[in-house]
Each structure stands twice: as C-alpha cells, then as structure tokens.
Amino acid sequence: MPRQLGELEDAVMTRIWQWNRPVTVREVLEDLQQERSIAYTTVMTVMDNLHQKGWVRREVEGRAYRYTAVSTRAAYSAALMNEGWSKSDNPAAALVAFFGMMSPEQRQALRDAIRVVQRDPEEEARDPVEDAREPEGEGPSRRAAEGSPEQDAEGAGGADGAGR
C-alpha cells in the first residue's frame, strides 16, 4: 500500500503529473524556485527518492535523467482512500462519513464513477445511443475515473505507487 507523499515529494509529483511529460531536475527546480528557495541537490535527492520508491521512472538523456510518473494523481488518491477505508473497523460508517464531507459536485462525480464501474459490457454493446454519445474511453466519466491530465491540472486527481 502506498504511503502519503511528503510535502516536497508532493510538490515535485504535482509538477510531473501536471506536465504529463518527461522532466528534468532543472525544470522542476526552476518551477519550485518561483515559490520557495530550494537547492538543486535537494530537488535531485527528492526525485531520486521518488525513483527508488517506484513513483517515477527515469531515462538517461545526455548527462541528466528525464523522469516520468509511473501512475496518475487520480490513482494515487484512490489508493490512499482505499488504504484509509480498509483500516476502518466500520467501513460502512467510514463511507457514510466520507460521503457526508463531499460537496454536491463531488457527490455527482461519485455517482458518475459508480455508473462507469457498474456498466455491463453486454448492455453497452446493445446500446448504440450510448456509444454515439460517449465513445469508449473518451467520455468525461471515463476520463474522471482514469485521472485525465485536465483533471490533474484542476487538482482533482493522484498515483497509486505502482511498482511497489
């Protein structure tokens, strides 16, 4: 199970998820320096730690590494929610309390997500109207469930720590 990212790890991963492309330590450093004073070696160490923990993969390019996220922010968030829920001595009560904290928009996103995971593949194959409205893998509900870059940029998604 994933453990929650530390503050600086989260700041680095947020950029990697938002940019959705291979990044260098220098790129992350320059962006972080807009908010705080931070050393190159600090960012390099954090990114190396994220690599060691399985959050990012890296490839050598010249004399530097390019880092890419292993998973999405949405998957990370989902794994943290699942971990918290699984530790409850009363999972149903934990869910009720969690749902009670949600905004109306979040509850609607939850209803949409439940519809996505409960779809019967045979029904989808028989329903040409649904297929015409939302091609497989392209609809907003599917993107929300998979943690699209658009949602990550809005702060609505996380990684599951794949590779652990």
JSON list of C-alpha atoms in Angstrom, two decimals:
[
{"chain": "A", "resi": 1, "resn": "MET", "atom": "CA", "xyz": [0.00, 0.00, 0.00]},
{"chain": "A", "resi": 2, "resn": "PRO", "atom": "CA", "xyz": [1.26, 3.49, -0.76]},
{"chain": "A", "resi": 3, "resn": "ARG", "atom": "CA", "xyz": [2.20, 5.87, 1.95]},
{"chain": "A", "resi": 4, "resn": "GLN", "atom": "CA", "xyz": [1.26, 9.51, 1.65]},
{"chain": "A", "resi": 5, "resn": "LEU", "atom": "CA", "xyz": [3.84, 11.65, -0.11]},
{"chain": "A", "resi": 6, "resn": "GLY", "atom": "CA", "xyz": [5.74, 14.19, 1.95]},
{"chain": "A", "resi": 7, "resn": "GLU", "atom": "CA", "xyz": [5.27, 17.90, 1.26]},
{"chain": "A", "resi": 8, "resn": "LEU", "atom": "CA", "xyz": [8.23, 18.28, -1.09]},
{"chain": "A", "resi": 9, "resn": "GLU", "atom": "CA", "xyz": [7.61, 14.91, -2.74]},
{"chain": "A", "resi": 10, "resn": "ASP", "atom": "CA", "xyz": [4.04, 16.01, -3.42]},
{"chain": "A", "resi": 11, "resn": "ALA", "atom": "CA", "xyz": [5.20, 19.36, -4.83]},
{"chain": "A", "resi": 12, "resn": "VAL", "atom": "CA", "xyz": [7.55, 17.53, -7.23]},
{"chain": "A", "resi": 13, "resn": "MET", "atom": "CA", "xyz": [5.00, 14.88, -8.21]},
{"chain": "A", "resi": 14, "resn": "THR", "atom": "CA", "xyz": [2.33, 17.55, -8.77]},
{"chain": "A", "resi": 15, "resn": "ARG", "atom": "CA", "xyz": [4.52, 19.14, -11.43]},
{"chain": "A", "resi": 16, "resn": "ILE", "atom": "CA", "xyz": [5.35, 15.80, -13.04]},
{"chain": "A", "resi": 17, "resn": "TRP", "atom": "CA", "xyz": [1.65, 14.88, -13.16]},
{"chain": "A", "resi": 18, "resn": "GLN", "atom": "CA", "xyz": [0.56, 18.28, -14.45]},
{"chain": "A", "resi": 19, "resn": "TRP", "atom": "CA", "xyz": [3.20, 18.49, -17.16]},
{"chain": "A", "resi": 20, "resn": "ASN", "atom": "CA", "xyz": [2.50, 14.90, -18.21]},
{"chain": "A", "resi": 21, "resn": "ARG", "atom": "CA", "xyz": [5.85, 14.51, -19.95]},
{"chain": "A", "resi": 22, "resn": "PRO", "atom": "CA", "xyz": [9.41, 13.51, -19.06]},
{"chain": "A", "resi": 23, "resn": "VAL", "atom": "CA", "xyz": [11.02, 16.25, -16.93]},
{"chain": "A", "resi": 24, "resn": "THR", "atom": "CA", "xyz": [14.50, 17.07, -15.67]},
{"chain": "A", "resi": 25, "resn": "VAL", "atom": "CA", "xyz": [15.59, 18.06, -12.19]},
{"chain": "A", "resi": 26, "resn": "ARG", "atom": "CA", "xyz": [16.44, 21.52, -13.57]},
{"chain": "A", "resi": 27, "resn": "GLU", "atom": "CA", "xyz": [12.88, 22.05, -14.88]},
{"chain": "A", "resi": 28, "resn": "VAL", "atom": "CA", "xyz": [11.32, 21.06, -11.57]},
{"chain": "A", "resi": 29, "resn": "LEU", "atom": "CA", "xyz": [13.87, 23.17, -9.67]},
{"chain": "A", "resi": 30, "resn": "GLU", "atom": "CA", "xyz": [13.14, 26.30, -11.72]},
{"chain": "A", "resi": 31, "resn": "ASP", "atom": "CA", "xyz": [9.41, 25.91, -11.20]},
{"chain": "A", "resi": 32, "resn": "LEU", "atom": "CA", "xyz": [9.75, 25.25, -7.45]},
{"chain": "A", "resi": 33, "resn": "GLN", "atom": "CA", "xyz": [12.02, 28.29, -7.08]},
{"chain": "A", "resi": 34, "resn": "GLN", "atom": "CA", "xyz": [9.09, 30.51, -8.07]},
{"chain": "A", "resi": 35, "resn": "GLU", "atom": "CA", "xyz": [7.52, 29.58, -4.71]},
{"chain": "A", "resi": 36, "resn": "ARG", "atom": "CA", "xyz": [10.47, 28.89, -2.41]},
{"chain": "A", "resi": 37, "resn": "SER", "atom": "CA", "xyz": [14.23, 28.95, -2.08]},
{"chain": "A", "resi": 38, "resn": "ILE", "atom": "CA", "xyz": [15.47, 25.45, -2.77]},
{"chain": "A", "resi": 39, "resn": "ALA", "atom": "CA", "xyz": [18.77, 23.88, -3.85]},
{"chain": "A", "resi": 40, "resn": "TYR", "atom": "CA", "xyz": [19.32, 21.81, -6.99]},
{"chain": "A", "resi": 41, "resn": "THR", "atom": "CA", "xyz": [20.73, 18.97, -4.88]},
{"chain": "A", "resi": 42, "resn": "THR", "atom": "CA", "xyz": [17.60, 18.91, -2.72]},
{"chain": "A", "resi": 43, "resn": "VAL", "atom": "CA", "xyz": [15.33, 18.51, -5.76]},
{"chain": "A", "resi": 44, "resn": "MET", "atom": "CA", "xyz": [17.70, 15.93, -7.23]},
{"chain": "A", "resi": 45, "resn": "THR", "atom": "CA", "xyz": [17.62, 13.91, -3.99]},
{"chain": "A", "resi": 46, "resn": "VAL", "atom": "CA", "xyz": [13.81, 14.06, -3.80]},
{"chain": "A", "resi": 47, "resn": "MET", "atom": "CA", "xyz": [13.47, 12.91, -7.42]},
{"chain": "A", "resi": 48, "resn": "ASP", "atom": "CA", "xyz": [15.97, 10.10, -6.84]},
{"chain": "A", "resi": 49, "resn": "ASN", "atom": "CA", "xyz": [14.00, 9.05, -3.74]},
{"chain": "A", "resi": 50, "resn": "LEU", "atom": "CA", "xyz": [10.77, 9.07, -5.77]},
{"chain": "A", "resi": 51, "resn": "HIS", "atom": "CA", "xyz": [12.51, 6.84, -8.31]},
{"chain": "A", "resi": 52, "resn": "GLN", "atom": "CA", "xyz": [13.72, 4.46, -5.59]},
{"chain": "A", "resi": 53, "resn": "LYS", "atom": "CA", "xyz": [10.18, 4.29, -4.16]},
{"chain": "A", "resi": 54, "resn": "GLY", "atom": "CA", "xyz": [8.68, 3.49, -7.56]},
{"chain": "A", "resi": 55, "resn": "TRP", "atom": "CA", "xyz": [6.75, 6.73, -8.12]},
{"chain": "A", "resi": 56, "resn": "VAL", "atom": "CA", "xyz": [8.75, 7.73, -11.21]},
{"chain": "A", "resi": 57, "resn": "ARG", "atom": "CA", "xyz": [10.86, 6.01, -13.82]},
{"chain": "A", "resi": 58, "resn": "ARG", "atom": "CA", "xyz": [13.88, 7.71, -15.33]},
{"chain": "A", "resi": 59, "resn": "GLU", "atom": "CA", "xyz": [15.88, 7.54, -18.50]},
{"chain": "A", "resi": 60, "resn": "VAL", "atom": "CA", "xyz": [19.32, 8.97, -19.18]},
{"chain": "A", "resi": 61, "resn": "GLU", "atom": "CA", "xyz": [19.43, 11.83, -21.65]},
{"chain": "A", "resi": 62, "resn": "GLY", "atom": "CA", "xyz": [22.92, 13.20, -22.12]},
{"chain": "A", "resi": 63, "resn": "ARG", "atom": "CA", "xyz": [24.29, 13.91, -18.64]},
{"chain": "A", "resi": 64, "resn": "ALA", "atom": "CA", "xyz": [20.88, 14.16, -16.99]},
{"chain": "A", "resi": 65, "resn": "TYR", "atom": "CA", "xyz": [17.88, 11.99, -16.23]},
{"chain": "A", "resi": 66, "resn": "ARG", "atom": "CA", "xyz": [14.36, 12.59, -17.51]},
{"chain": "A", "resi": 67, "resn": "TYR", "atom": "CA", "xyz": [11.71, 11.49, -15.00]},
{"chain": "A", "resi": 68, "resn": "THR", "atom": "CA", "xyz": [8.19, 10.27, -15.86]},
{"chain": "A", "resi": 69, "resn": "ALA", "atom": "CA", "xyz": [5.35, 9.45, -13.47]},
{"chain": "A", "resi": 70, "resn": "VAL", "atom": "CA", "xyz": [4.60, 5.74, -13.11]},
{"chain": "A", "resi": 71, "resn": "SER", "atom": "CA", "xyz": [0.94, 6.38, -12.32]},
{"chain": "A", "resi": 72, "resn": "THR", "atom": "CA", "xyz": [-1.61, 9.20, -12.20]},
{"chain": "A", "resi": 73, "resn": "ARG", "atom": "CA", "xyz": [-2.59, 11.51, -9.37]},
{"chain": "A", "resi": 74, "resn": "ALA", "atom": "CA", "xyz": [-6.09, 10.01, -9.54]},
{"chain": "A", "resi": 75, "resn": "ALA", "atom": "CA", "xyz": [-4.71, 6.51, -8.96]},
{"chain": "A", "resi": 76, "resn": "TYR", "atom": "CA", "xyz": [-2.59, 7.79, -6.06]},
{"chain": "A", "resi": 77, "resn": "SER", "atom": "CA", "xyz": [-5.61, 9.45, -4.45]},
{"chain": "A", "resi": 78, "resn": "ALA", "atom": "CA", "xyz": [-7.70, 6.33, -4.95]},
{"chain": "A", "resi": 79, "resn": "ALA", "atom": "CA", "xyz": [-5.05, 4.16, -3.30]},
{"chain": "A", "resi": 80, "resn": "LEU", "atom": "CA", "xyz": [-4.87, 6.49, -0.30]},
{"chain": "A", "resi": 81, "resn": "MET", "atom": "CA", "xyz": [-8.67, 6.48, 0.06]},
{"chain": "A", "resi": 82, "resn": "ASN", "atom": "CA", "xyz": [-8.73, 2.69, -0.20]},
{"chain": "A", "resi": 83, "resn": "GLU", "atom": "CA", "xyz": [-6.00, 2.36, 2.40]},
{"chain": "A", "resi": 84, "resn": "GLY", "atom": "CA", "xyz": [-7.82, 4.64, 4.83]},
{"chain": "A", "resi": 85, "resn": "TRP", "atom": "CA", "xyz": [-11.12, 2.88, 4.25]},
{"chain": "A", "resi": 86, "resn": "SER", "atom": "CA", "xyz": [-9.62, -0.59, 4.68]},
{"chain": "A", "resi": 87, "resn": "LYS", "atom": "CA", "xyz": [-8.21, 0.37, 8.09]},
{"chain": "A", "resi": 88, "resn": "SER", "atom": "CA", "xyz": [-11.64, 1.29, 9.45]},
{"chain": "A", "resi": 89, "resn": "ASP", "atom": "CA", "xyz": [-13.28, -1.00, 11.97]},
{"chain": "A", "resi": 90, "resn": "ASN", "atom": "CA", "xyz": [-16.63, 0.01, 10.43]},
{"chain": "A", "resi": 91, "resn": "PRO", "atom": "CA", "xyz": [-16.16, 0.51, 6.66]},
{"chain": "A", "resi": 92, "resn": "ALA", "atom": "CA", "xyz": [-19.83, 1.38, 6.04]},
{"chain": "A", "resi": 93, "resn": "ALA", "atom": "CA", "xyz": [-19.77, 4.14, 8.67]},
{"chain": "A", "resi": 94, "resn": "ALA", "atom": "CA", "xyz": [-16.48, 5.43, 7.26]},
{"chain": "A", "resi": 95, "resn": "LEU", "atom": "CA", "xyz": [-18.03, 5.67, 3.80]},
{"chain": "A", "resi": 96, "resn": "VAL", "atom": "CA", "xyz": [-21.12, 7.45, 5.13]},
{"chain": "A", "resi": 97, "resn": "ALA", "atom": "CA", "xyz": [-18.91, 9.95, 6.97]},
{"chain": "A", "resi": 98, "resn": "PHE", "atom": "CA", "xyz": [-16.75, 10.44, 3.86]},
{"chain": "A", "resi": 99, "resn": "PHE", "atom": "CA", "xyz": [-19.75, 10.97, 1.59]},
{"chain": "A", "resi": 100, "resn": "GLY", "atom": "CA", "xyz": [-21.14, 13.45, 4.11]},
{"chain": "A", "resi": 101, "resn": "MET", "atom": "CA", "xyz": [-17.99, 15.57, 3.69]},
{"chain": "A", "resi": 102, "resn": "MET", "atom": "CA", "xyz": [-18.44, 15.78, -0.08]},
{"chain": "A", "resi": 103, "resn": "SER", "atom": "CA", "xyz": [-19.68, 18.81, -1.97]},
{"chain": "A", "resi": 104, "resn": "PRO", "atom": "CA", "xyz": [-22.65, 18.36, -4.32]},
{"chain": "A", "resi": 105, "resn": "GLU", "atom": "CA", "xyz": [-20.20, 18.35, -7.26]},
{"chain": "A", "resi": 106, "resn": "GLN", "atom": "CA", "xyz": [-18.11, 15.61, -5.64]},
{"chain": "A", "resi": 107, "resn": "ARG", "atom": "CA", "xyz": [-21.23, 13.52, -4.97]},
{"chain": "A", "resi": 108, "resn": "GLN", "atom": "CA", "xyz": [-22.22, 13.88, -8.64]},
{"chain": "A", "resi": 109, "resn": "ALA", "atom": "CA", "xyz": [-18.70, 12.79, -9.67]},
{"chain": "A", "resi": 110, "resn": "LEU", "atom": "CA", "xyz": [-19.10, 9.79, -7.35]},
{"chain": "A", "resi": 111, "resn": "ARG", "atom": "CA", "xyz": [-22.43, 8.86, -8.98]},
{"chain": "A", "resi": 112, "resn": "ASP", "atom": "CA", "xyz": [-20.80, 9.16, -12.42]},
{"chain": "A", "resi": 113, "resn": "ALA", "atom": "CA", "xyz": [-17.88, 6.98, -11.32]},
{"chain": "A", "resi": 114, "resn": "ILE", "atom": "CA", "xyz": [-20.23, 4.31, -9.93]},
{"chain": "A", "resi": 115, "resn": "ARG", "atom": "CA", "xyz": [-22.07, 4.23, -13.25]},
{"chain": "A", "resi": 116, "resn": "VAL", "atom": "CA", "xyz": [-18.76, 3.71, -15.07]},
{"chain": "A", "resi": 117, "resn": "VAL", "atom": "CA", "xyz": [-17.68, 0.76, -12.93]},
{"chain": "A", "resi": 118, "resn": "GLN", "atom": "CA", "xyz": [-21.15, -0.83, -12.89]},
{"chain": "A", "resi": 119, "resn": "ARG", "atom": "CA", "xyz": [-21.69, -0.81, -16.65]},
{"chain": "A", "resi": 120, "resn": "ASP", "atom": "CA", "xyz": [-22.49, -4.19, -18.15]},
{"chain": "A", "resi": 121, "resn": "PRO", "atom": "CA", "xyz": [-20.33, -4.72, -21.28]},
{"chain": "A", "resi": 122, "resn": "GLU", "atom": "CA", "xyz": [-23.23, -6.56, -22.96]},
{"chain": "A", "resi": 123, "resn": "GLU", "atom": "CA", "xyz": [-25.58, -3.61, -22.37]},
{"chain": "A", "resi": 124, "resn": "GLU", "atom": "CA", "xyz": [-23.03, -1.18, -23.81]},
{"chain": "A", "resi": 125, "resn": "ALA", "atom": "CA", "xyz": [-22.73, -3.33, -26.93]},
{"chain": "A", "resi": 126, "resn": "ARG", "atom": "CA", "xyz": [-26.53, -3.26, -27.39]},
{"chain": "A", "resi": 127, "resn": "ASP", "atom": "CA", "xyz": [-26.92, 0.50, -26.78]},
{"chain": "A", "resi": 128, "resn": "PRO", "atom": "CA", "xyz": [-25.85, 2.42, -29.91]},
{"chain": "A", "resi": 129, "resn": "VAL", "atom": "CA", "xyz": [-27.16, 5.72, -28.47]},
{"chain": "A", "resi": 130, "resn": "GLU", "atom": "CA", "xyz": [-24.76, 5.49, -25.52]},
{"chain": "A", "resi": 131, "resn": "ASP", "atom": "CA", "xyz": [-21.92, 4.53, -27.86]},
{"chain": "A", "resi": 132, "resn": "ALA", "atom": "CA", "xyz": [-22.64, 7.55, -30.07]},
{"chain": "A", "resi": 133, "resn": "ARG", "atom": "CA", "xyz": [-22.68, 9.90, -27.09]},
{"chain": "A", "resi": 134, "resn": "GLU", "atom": "CA", "xyz": [-19.51, 8.69, -25.43]},
{"chain": "A", "resi": 135, "resn": "PRO", "atom": "CA", "xyz": [-17.04, 6.60, -27.44]},
{"chain": "A", "resi": 136, "resn": "GLU", "atom": "CA", "xyz": [-15.32, 4.02, -25.27]},
{"chain": "A", "resi": 137, "resn": "GLY", "atom": "CA", "xyz": [-12.51, 5.53, -23.26]},
{"chain": "A", "resi": 138, "resn": "GLU", "atom": "CA", "xyz": [-13.32, 9.09, -24.33]},
{"chain": "A", "resi": 139, "resn": "GLY", "atom": "CA", "xyz": [-16.24, 10.28, -22.21]},
{"chain": "A", "resi": 140, "resn": "PRO", "atom": "CA", "xyz": [-15.93, 12.61, -19.25]},
{"chain": "A", "resi": 141, "resn": "SER", "atom": "CA", "xyz": [-16.85, 9.87, -16.80]},
{"chain": "A", "resi": 142, "resn": "ARG", "atom": "CA", "xyz": [-14.10, 7.60, -18.14]},
{"chain": "A", "resi": 143, "resn": "ARG", "atom": "CA", "xyz": [-11.57, 10.44, -18.07]},
{"chain": "A", "resi": 144, "resn": "ALA", "atom": "CA", "xyz": [-12.55, 11.29, -14.49]},
{"chain": "A", "resi": 145, "resn": "ALA", "atom": "CA", "xyz": [-12.10, 7.67, -13.45]},
{"chain": "A", "resi": 146, "resn": "GLU", "atom": "CA", "xyz": [-8.72, 7.44, -15.13]},
{"chain": "A", "resi": 147, "resn": "GLY", "atom": "CA", "xyz": [-7.38, 10.79, -13.91]},
{"chain": "A", "resi": 148, "resn": "SER", "atom": "CA", "xyz": [-7.07, 12.81, -17.09]},
{"chain": "A", "resi": 149, "resn": "PRO", "atom": "CA", "xyz": [-4.38, 15.50, -17.32]},
{"chain": "A", "resi": 150, "resn": "GLU", "atom": "CA", "xyz": [-7.18, 18.10, -17.47]},
{"chain": "A", "resi": 151, "resn": "GLN", "atom": "CA", "xyz": [-8.46, 16.92, -14.09]},
{"chain": "A", "resi": 152, "resn": "ASP", "atom": "CA", "xyz": [-4.97, 16.67, -12.63]},
{"chain": "A", "resi": 153, "resn": "ALA", "atom": "CA", "xyz": [-4.37, 20.30, -13.60]},
{"chain": "A", "resi": 154, "resn": "GLU", "atom": "CA", "xyz": [-7.51, 21.21, -11.68]},
{"chain": "A", "resi": 155, "resn": "GLY", "atom": "CA", "xyz": [-6.30, 19.29, -8.64]},
{"chain": "A", "resi": 156, "resn": "ALA", "atom": "CA", "xyz": [-8.91, 16.58, -8.90]},
{"chain": "A", "resi": 157, "resn": "GLY", "atom": "CA", "xyz": [-6.84, 13.52, -9.21]},
{"chain": "A", "resi": 158, "resn": "GLY", "atom": "CA", "xyz": [-3.35, 11.11, -7.51]},
{"chain": "A", "resi": 159, "resn": "ALA", "atom": "CA", "xyz": [-0.73, 7.94, -8.12]},
{"chain": "A", "resi": 160, "resn": "ASP", "atom": "CA", "xyz": [-1.05, 4.54, -6.67]},
{"chain": "A", "resi": 161, "resn": "GLY", "atom": "CA", "xyz": [2.63, 3.95, -6.20]},
{"chain": "A", "resi": 162, "resn": "ALA", "atom": "CA", "xyz": [2.69, 1.28, -8.88]},
{"chain": "A", "resi": 163, "resn": "GLY", "atom": "CA", "xyz": [5.89, -0.65, -8.87]},
{"chain": "A", "resi": 164, "resn": "ARG", "atom": "CA", "xyz": [5.83, -1.11, -5.10]}
]
